PDB file of C-alpha atoms in Angstrom:
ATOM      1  CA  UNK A   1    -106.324 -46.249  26.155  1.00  0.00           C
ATOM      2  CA  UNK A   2    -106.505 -49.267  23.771  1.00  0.00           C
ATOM      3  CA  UNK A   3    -107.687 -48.944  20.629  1.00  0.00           C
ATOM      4  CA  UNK A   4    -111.241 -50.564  20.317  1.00  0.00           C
ATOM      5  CA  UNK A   5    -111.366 -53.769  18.148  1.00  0.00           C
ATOM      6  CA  UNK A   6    -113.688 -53.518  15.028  1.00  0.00           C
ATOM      7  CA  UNK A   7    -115.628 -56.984  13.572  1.00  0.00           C
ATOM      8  CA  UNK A   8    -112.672 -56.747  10.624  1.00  0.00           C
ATOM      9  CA  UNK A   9    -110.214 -57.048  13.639  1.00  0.00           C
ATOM     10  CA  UNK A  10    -111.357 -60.781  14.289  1.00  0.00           C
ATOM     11  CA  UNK A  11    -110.139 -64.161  11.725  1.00  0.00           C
ATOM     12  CA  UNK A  12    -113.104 -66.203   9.907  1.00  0.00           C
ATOM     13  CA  UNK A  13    -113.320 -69.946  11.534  1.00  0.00           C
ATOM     14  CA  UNK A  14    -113.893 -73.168   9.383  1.00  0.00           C
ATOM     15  CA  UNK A  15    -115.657 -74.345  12.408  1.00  0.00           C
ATOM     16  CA  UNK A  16    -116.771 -73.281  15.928  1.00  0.00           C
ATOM     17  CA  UNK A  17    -113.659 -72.047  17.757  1.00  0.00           C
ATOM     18  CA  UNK A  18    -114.987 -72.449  21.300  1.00  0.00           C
ATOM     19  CA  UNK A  19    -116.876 -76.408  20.654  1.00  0.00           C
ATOM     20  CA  UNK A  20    -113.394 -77.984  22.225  1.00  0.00           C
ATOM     21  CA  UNK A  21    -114.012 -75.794  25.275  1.00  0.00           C
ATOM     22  CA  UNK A  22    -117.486 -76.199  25.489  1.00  0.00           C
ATOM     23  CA  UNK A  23    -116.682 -79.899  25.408  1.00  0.00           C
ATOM     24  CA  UNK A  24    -114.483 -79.758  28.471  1.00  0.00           C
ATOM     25  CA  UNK A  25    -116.758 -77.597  30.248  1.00  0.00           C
ATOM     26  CA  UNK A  26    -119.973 -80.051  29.704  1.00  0.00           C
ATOM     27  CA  UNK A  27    -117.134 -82.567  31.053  1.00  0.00           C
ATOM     28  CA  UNK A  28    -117.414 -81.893  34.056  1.00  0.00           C
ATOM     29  CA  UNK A  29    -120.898 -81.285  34.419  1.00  0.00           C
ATOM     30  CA  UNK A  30    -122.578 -84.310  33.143  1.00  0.00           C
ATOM     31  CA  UNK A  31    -123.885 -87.104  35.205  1.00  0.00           C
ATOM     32  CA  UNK A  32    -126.072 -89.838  34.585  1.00  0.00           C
ATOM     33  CA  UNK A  33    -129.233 -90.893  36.118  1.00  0.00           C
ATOM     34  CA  UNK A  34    -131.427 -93.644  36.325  1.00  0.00           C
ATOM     35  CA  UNK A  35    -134.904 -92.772  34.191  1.00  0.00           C
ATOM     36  CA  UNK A  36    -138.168 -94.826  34.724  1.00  0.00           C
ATOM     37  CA  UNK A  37    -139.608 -94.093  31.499  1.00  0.00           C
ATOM     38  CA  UNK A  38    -143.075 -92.968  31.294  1.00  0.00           C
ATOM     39  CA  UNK A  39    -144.023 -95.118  27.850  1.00  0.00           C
ATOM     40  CA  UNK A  40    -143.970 -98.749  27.974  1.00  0.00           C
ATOM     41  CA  UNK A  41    -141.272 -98.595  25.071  1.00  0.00           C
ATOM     42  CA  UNK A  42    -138.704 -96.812  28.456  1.00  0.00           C
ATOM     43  CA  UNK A  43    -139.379 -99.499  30.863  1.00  0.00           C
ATOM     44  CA  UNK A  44    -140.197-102.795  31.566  1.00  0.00           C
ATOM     45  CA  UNK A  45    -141.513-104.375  34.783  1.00  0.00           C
ATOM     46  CA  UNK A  46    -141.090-108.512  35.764  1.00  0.00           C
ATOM     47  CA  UNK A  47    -143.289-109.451  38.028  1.00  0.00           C
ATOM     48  CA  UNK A  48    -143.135-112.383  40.144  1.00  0.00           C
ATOM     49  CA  UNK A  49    -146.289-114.256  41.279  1.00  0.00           C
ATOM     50  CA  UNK A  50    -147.201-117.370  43.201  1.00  0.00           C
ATOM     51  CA  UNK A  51    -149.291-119.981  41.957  1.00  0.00           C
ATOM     52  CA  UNK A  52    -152.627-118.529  43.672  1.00  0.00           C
ATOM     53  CA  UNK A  53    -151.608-115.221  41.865  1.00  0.00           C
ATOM     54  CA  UNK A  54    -150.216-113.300  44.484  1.00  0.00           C
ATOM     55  CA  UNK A  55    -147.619-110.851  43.827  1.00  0.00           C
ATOM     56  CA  UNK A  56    -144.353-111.942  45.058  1.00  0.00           C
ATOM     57  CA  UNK A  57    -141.958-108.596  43.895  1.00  0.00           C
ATOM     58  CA  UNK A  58    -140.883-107.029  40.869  1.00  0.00           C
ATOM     59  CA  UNK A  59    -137.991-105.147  39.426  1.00  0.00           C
ATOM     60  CA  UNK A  60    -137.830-102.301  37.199  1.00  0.00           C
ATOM     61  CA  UNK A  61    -135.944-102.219  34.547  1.00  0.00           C
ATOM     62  CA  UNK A  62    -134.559 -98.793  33.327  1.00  0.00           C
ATOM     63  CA  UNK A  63    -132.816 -97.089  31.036  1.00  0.00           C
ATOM     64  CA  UNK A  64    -129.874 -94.660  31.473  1.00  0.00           C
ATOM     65  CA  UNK A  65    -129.735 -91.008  30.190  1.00  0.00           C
ATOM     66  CA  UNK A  66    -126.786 -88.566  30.359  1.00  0.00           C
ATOM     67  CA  UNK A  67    -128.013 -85.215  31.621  1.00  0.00           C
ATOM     68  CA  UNK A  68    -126.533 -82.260  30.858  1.00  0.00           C
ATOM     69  CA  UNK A  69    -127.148 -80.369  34.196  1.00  0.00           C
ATOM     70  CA  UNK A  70    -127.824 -76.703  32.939  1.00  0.00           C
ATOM     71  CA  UNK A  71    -130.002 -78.193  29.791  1.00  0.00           C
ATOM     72  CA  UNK A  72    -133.343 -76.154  29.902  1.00  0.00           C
ATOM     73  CA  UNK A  73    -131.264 -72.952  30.471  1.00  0.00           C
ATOM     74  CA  UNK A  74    -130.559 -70.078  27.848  1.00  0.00           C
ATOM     75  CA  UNK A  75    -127.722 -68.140  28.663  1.00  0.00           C
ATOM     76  CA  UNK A  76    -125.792 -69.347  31.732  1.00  0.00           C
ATOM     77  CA  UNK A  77    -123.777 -67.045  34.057  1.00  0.00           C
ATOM     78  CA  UNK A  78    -120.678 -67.168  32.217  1.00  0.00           C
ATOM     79  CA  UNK A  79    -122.649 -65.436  29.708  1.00  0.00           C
ATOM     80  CA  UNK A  80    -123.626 -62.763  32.382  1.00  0.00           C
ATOM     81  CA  UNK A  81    -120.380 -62.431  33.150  1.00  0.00           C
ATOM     82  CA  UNK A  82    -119.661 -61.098  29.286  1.00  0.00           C
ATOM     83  CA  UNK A  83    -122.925 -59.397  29.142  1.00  0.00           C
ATOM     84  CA  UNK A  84    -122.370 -57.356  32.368  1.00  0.00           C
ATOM     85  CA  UNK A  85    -121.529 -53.639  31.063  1.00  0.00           C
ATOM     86  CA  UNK A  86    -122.987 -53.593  27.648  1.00  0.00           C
ATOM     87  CA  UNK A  87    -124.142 -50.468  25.393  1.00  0.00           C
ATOM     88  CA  UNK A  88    -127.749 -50.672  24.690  1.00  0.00           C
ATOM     89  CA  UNK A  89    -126.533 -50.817  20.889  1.00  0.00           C
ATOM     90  CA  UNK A  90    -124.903 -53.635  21.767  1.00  0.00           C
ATOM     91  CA  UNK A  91    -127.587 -56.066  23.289  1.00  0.00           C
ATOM     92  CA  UNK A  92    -129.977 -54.783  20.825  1.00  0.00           C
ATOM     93  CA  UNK A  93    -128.106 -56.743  18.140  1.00  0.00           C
ATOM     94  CA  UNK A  94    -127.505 -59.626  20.921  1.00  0.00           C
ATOM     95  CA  UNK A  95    -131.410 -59.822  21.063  1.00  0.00           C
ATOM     96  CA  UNK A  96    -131.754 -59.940  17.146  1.00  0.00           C
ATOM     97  CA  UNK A  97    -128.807 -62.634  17.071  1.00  0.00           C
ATOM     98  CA  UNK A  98    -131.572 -64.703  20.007  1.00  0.00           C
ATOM     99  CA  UNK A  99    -133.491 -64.743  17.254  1.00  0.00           C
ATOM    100  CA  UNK A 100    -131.660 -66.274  14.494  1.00  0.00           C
ATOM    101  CA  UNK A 101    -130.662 -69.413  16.957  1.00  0.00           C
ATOM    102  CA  UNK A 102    -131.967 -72.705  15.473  1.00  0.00           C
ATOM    103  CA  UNK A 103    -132.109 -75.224  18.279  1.00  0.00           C
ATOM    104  CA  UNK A 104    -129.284 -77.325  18.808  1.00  0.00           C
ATOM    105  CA  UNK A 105    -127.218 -75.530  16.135  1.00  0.00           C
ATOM    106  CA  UNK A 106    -124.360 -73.543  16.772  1.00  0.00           C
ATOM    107  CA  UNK A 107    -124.102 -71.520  13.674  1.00  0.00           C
ATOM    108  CA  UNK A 108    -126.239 -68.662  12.765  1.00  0.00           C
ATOM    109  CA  UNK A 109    -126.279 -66.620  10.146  1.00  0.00           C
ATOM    110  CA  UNK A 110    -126.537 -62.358  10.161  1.00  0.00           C
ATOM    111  CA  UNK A 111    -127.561 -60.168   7.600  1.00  0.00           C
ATOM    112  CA  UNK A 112    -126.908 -56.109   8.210  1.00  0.00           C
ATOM    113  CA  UNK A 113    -129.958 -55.410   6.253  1.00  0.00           C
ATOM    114  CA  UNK A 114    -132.658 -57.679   8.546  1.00  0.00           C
ATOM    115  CA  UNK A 115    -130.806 -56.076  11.832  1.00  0.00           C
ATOM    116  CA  UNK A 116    -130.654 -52.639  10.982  1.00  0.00           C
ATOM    117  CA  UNK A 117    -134.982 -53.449  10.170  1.00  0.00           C
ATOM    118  CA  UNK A 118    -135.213 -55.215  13.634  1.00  0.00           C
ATOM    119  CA  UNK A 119    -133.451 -52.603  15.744  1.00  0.00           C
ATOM    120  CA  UNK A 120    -133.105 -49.182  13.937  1.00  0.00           C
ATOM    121  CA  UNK A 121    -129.663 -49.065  14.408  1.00  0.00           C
ATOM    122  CA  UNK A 122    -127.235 -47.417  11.611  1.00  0.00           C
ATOM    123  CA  UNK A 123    -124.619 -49.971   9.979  1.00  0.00           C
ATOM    124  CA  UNK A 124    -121.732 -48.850  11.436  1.00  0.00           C
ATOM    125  CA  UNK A 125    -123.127 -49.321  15.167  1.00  0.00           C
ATOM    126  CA  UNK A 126    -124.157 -52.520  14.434  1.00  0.00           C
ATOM    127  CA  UNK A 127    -120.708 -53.403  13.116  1.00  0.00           C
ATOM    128  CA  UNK A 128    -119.155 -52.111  16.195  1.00  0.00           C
ATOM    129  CA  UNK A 129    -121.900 -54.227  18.554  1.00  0.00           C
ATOM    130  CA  UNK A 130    -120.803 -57.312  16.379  1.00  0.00           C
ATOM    131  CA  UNK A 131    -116.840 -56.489  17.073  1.00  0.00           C
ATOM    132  CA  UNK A 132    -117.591 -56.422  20.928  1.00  0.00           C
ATOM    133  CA  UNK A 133    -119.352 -59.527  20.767  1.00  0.00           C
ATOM    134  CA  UNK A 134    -116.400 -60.997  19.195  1.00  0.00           C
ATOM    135  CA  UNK A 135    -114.073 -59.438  21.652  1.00  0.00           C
ATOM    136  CA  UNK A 136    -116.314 -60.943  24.460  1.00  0.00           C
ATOM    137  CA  UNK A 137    -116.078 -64.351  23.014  1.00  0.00           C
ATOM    138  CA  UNK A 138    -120.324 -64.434  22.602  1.00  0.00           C
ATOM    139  CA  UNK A 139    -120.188 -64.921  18.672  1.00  0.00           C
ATOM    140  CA  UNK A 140    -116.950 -65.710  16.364  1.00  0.00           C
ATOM    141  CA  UNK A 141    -117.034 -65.486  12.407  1.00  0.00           C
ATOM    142  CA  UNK A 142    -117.757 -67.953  10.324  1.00  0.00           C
ATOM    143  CA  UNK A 143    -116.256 -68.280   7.145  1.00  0.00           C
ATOM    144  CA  UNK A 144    -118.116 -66.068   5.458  1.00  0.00           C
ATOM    145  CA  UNK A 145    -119.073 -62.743   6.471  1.00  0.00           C
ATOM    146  CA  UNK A 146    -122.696 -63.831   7.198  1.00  0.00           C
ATOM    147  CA  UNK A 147    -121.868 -66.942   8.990  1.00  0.00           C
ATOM    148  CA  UNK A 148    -121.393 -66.667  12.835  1.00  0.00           C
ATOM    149  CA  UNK A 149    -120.716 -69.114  15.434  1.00  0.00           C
ATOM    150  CA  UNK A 150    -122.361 -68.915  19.175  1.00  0.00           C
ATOM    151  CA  UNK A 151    -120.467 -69.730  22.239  1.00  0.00           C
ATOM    152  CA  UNK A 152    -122.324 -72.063  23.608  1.00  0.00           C
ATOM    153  CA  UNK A 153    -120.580 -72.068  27.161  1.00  0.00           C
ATOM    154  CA  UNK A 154    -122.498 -68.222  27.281  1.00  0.00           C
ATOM    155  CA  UNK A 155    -125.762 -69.249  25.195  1.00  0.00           C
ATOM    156  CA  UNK A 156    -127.460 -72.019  23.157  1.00  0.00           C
ATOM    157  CA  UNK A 157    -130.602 -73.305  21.744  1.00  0.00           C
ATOM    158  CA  UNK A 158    -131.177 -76.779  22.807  1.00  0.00           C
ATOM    159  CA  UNK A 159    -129.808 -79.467  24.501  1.00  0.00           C
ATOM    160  CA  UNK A 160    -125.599 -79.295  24.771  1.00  0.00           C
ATOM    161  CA  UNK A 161    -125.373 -82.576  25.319  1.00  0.00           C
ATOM    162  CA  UNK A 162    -127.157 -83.478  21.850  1.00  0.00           C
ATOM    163  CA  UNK A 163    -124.290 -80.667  20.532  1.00  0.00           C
ATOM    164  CA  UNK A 164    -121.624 -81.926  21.683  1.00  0.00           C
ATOM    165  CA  UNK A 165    -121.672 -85.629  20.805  1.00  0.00           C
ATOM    166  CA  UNK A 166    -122.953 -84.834  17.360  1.00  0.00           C
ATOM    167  CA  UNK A 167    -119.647 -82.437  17.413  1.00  0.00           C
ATOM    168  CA  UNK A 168    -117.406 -85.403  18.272  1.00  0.00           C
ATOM    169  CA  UNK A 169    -119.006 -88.028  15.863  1.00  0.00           C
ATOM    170  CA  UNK A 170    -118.803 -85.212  13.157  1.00  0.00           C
ATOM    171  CA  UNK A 171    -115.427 -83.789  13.527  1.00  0.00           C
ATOM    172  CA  UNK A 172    -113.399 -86.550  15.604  1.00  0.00           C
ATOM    173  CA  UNK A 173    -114.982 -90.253  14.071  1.00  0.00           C
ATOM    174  CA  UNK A 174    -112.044 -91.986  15.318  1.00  0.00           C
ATOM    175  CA  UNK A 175    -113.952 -91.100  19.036  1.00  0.00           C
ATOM    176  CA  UNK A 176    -117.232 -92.267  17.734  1.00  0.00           C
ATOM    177  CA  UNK A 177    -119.923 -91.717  21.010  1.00  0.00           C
ATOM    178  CA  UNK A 178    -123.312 -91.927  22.053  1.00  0.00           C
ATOM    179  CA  UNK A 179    -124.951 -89.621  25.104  1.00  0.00           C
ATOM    180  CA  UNK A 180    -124.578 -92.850  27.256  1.00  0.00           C
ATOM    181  CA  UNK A 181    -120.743 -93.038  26.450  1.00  0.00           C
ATOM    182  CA  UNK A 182    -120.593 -89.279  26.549  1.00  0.00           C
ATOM    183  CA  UNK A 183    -118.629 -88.791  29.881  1.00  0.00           C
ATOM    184  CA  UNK A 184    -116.102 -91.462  29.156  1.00  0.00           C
ATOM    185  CA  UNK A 185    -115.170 -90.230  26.046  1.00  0.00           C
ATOM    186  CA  UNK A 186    -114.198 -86.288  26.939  1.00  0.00           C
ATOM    187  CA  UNK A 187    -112.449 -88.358  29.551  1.00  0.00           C
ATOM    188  CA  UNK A 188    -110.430 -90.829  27.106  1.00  0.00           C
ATOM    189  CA  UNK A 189    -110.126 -87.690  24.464  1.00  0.00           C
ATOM    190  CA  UNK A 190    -108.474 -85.338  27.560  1.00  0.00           C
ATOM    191  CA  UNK A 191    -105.845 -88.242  28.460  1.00  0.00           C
ATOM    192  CA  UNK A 192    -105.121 -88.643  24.919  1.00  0.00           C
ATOM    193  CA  UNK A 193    -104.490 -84.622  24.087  1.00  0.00           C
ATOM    194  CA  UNK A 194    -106.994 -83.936  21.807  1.00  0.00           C
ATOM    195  CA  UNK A 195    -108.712 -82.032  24.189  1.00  0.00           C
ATOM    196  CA  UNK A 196    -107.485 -79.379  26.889  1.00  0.00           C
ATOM    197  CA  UNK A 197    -107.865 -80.956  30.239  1.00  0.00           C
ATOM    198  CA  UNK A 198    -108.990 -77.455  31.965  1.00  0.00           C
ATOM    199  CA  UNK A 199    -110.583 -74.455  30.898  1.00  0.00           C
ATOM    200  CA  UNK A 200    -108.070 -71.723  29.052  1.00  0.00           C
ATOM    201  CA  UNK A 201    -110.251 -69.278  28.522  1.00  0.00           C
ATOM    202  CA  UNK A 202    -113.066 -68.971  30.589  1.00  0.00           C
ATOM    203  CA  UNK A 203    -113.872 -68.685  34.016  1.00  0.00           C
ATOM    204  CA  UNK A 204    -114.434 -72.580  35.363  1.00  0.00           C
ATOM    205  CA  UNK A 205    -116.495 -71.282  38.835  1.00  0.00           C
ATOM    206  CA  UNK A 206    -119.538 -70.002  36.320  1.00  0.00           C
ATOM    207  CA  UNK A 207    -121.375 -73.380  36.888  1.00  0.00           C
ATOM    208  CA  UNK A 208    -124.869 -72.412  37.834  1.00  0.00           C
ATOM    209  CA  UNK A 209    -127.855 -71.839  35.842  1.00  0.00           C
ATOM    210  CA  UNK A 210    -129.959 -68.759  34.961  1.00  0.00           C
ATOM    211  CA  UNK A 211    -132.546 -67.942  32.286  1.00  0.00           C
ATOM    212  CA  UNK A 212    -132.057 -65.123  30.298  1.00  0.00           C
ATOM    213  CA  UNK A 213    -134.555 -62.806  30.578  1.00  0.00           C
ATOM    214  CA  UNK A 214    -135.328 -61.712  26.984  1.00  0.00           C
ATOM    215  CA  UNK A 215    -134.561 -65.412  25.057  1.00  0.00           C
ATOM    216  CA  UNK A 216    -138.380 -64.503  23.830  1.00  0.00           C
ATOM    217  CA  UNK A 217    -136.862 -60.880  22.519  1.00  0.00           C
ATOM    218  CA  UNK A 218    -138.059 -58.765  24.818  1.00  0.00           C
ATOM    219  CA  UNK A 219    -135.607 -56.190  26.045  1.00  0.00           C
ATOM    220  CA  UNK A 220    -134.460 -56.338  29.941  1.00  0.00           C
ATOM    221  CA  UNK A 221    -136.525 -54.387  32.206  1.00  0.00           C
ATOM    222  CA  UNK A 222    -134.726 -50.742  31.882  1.00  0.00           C
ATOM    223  CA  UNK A 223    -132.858 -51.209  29.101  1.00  0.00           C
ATOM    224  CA  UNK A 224    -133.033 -47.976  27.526  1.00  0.00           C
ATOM    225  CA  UNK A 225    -134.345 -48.078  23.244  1.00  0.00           C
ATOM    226  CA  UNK A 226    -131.995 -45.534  22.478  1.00  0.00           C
ATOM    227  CA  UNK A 227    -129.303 -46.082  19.938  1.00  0.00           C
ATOM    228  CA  UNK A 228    -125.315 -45.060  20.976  1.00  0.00           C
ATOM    229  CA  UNK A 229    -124.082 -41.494  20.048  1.00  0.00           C
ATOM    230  CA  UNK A 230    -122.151 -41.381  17.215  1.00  0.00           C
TER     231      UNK A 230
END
């Protein structure tokens, strides 16, 4: 039987190890749509009338907005996928690390001291949840030992779209983008090699969208409060 990986096991990241991923995943999910705005500032309607005043047509004039297709969701079903057979111990600390998310941020910090407060757990459990997350590719270290990164293929705060181009513009300026541009640009930065043009590391299928149901920090329904045996 393999030994289990502690939290010490895993290297410390300068910057989010899974964003280049995360980028080719949203890849292939974005569209664009047409938006008829609801504020006169999103739209603009010419009208064409005769000379008694009739009303002869009109067009619409609209703006377009990139969608990110799973946007309003909180952990999507690759995350499911990782979350599938975990101790209680273990999504305990997932639930406190919910609740340090800021929204569209990918880095969180953790502090042993606030978790073992929030979920009664004993240090070395919680060090052992945090090694499993790492091992599940949920969370990654940051480069200090209470900076974290979140995957956000498995779970994120906000709007992915707004993520990733901010990613690009801040770590890749030569590929400066907007959300409009947003599709084009993965595409041009996958023909040039700077980005992988499939998925290494996670399963491509997981494309549809569910809620979690604790992003609020309630526990699942079932989920036993007890802490591991040590």
């Amino acid at each position: 039987m393999a030994k289990e990986k502690t939290l010490a096991d895993f290297q410390m990241h300068r910057e989010n190890p899974f964003a280049k991923q995360t980028i080719v995943q949203m890849g292939n999910y974005l569209s664009t749509r047409q938006v008829v705005g609801k504020n006169d500032d999103e739209r603009s309607v010419l009208q064409a009338v005769d000379g008694n005043g009739r009303l002869l047509g009109q067009t619409v004039f609209m703006r377009t907005k990139t969608v990110d297709t799973e946007t309003f969701a909180k952990v999507y079903q690759l995350g499911f996928q990782a979350f599938a057979d975990l101790k209680p111990s273990v999504m305990k600390v997932f639930k406190h690390i919910i609740n340090q998310l800021r929204p569209d941020r990918d880095m969180f910090n953790l502090y042993i001291e606030d978790i073992i407060e929030d979920t009664q757990l004993h240090k070395a459990t919680i060090y052992r949840a945090l090694g499993v997350l790492c091992d599940r590719q949920v969370i990654a270290r940051g480069r200090t030992e209470y900076e974290y990164y979140i995957n956000p293929m498995y779970v994120f705060n906000g709007n992915r779209v707004t993520f990733i181009t901010n990613w690009i513009n801040s770590n890749m300026p030569d590929y400066k983008t907007s959300q409009k541009t947003l599709k084009g640009t993965i595409q041009l930065m996958q023909q040039q090699g700077y980005l992988p043009k499939q998925l290494d590391m996670f399963d491509e299928a997981g494309i549809a969208v569910d809620e979690v149901p604790f992003p609020g920090g309630t526990m699942p329904e079932g989920t036993p409060e007890t802490d591991d045996p040590e």
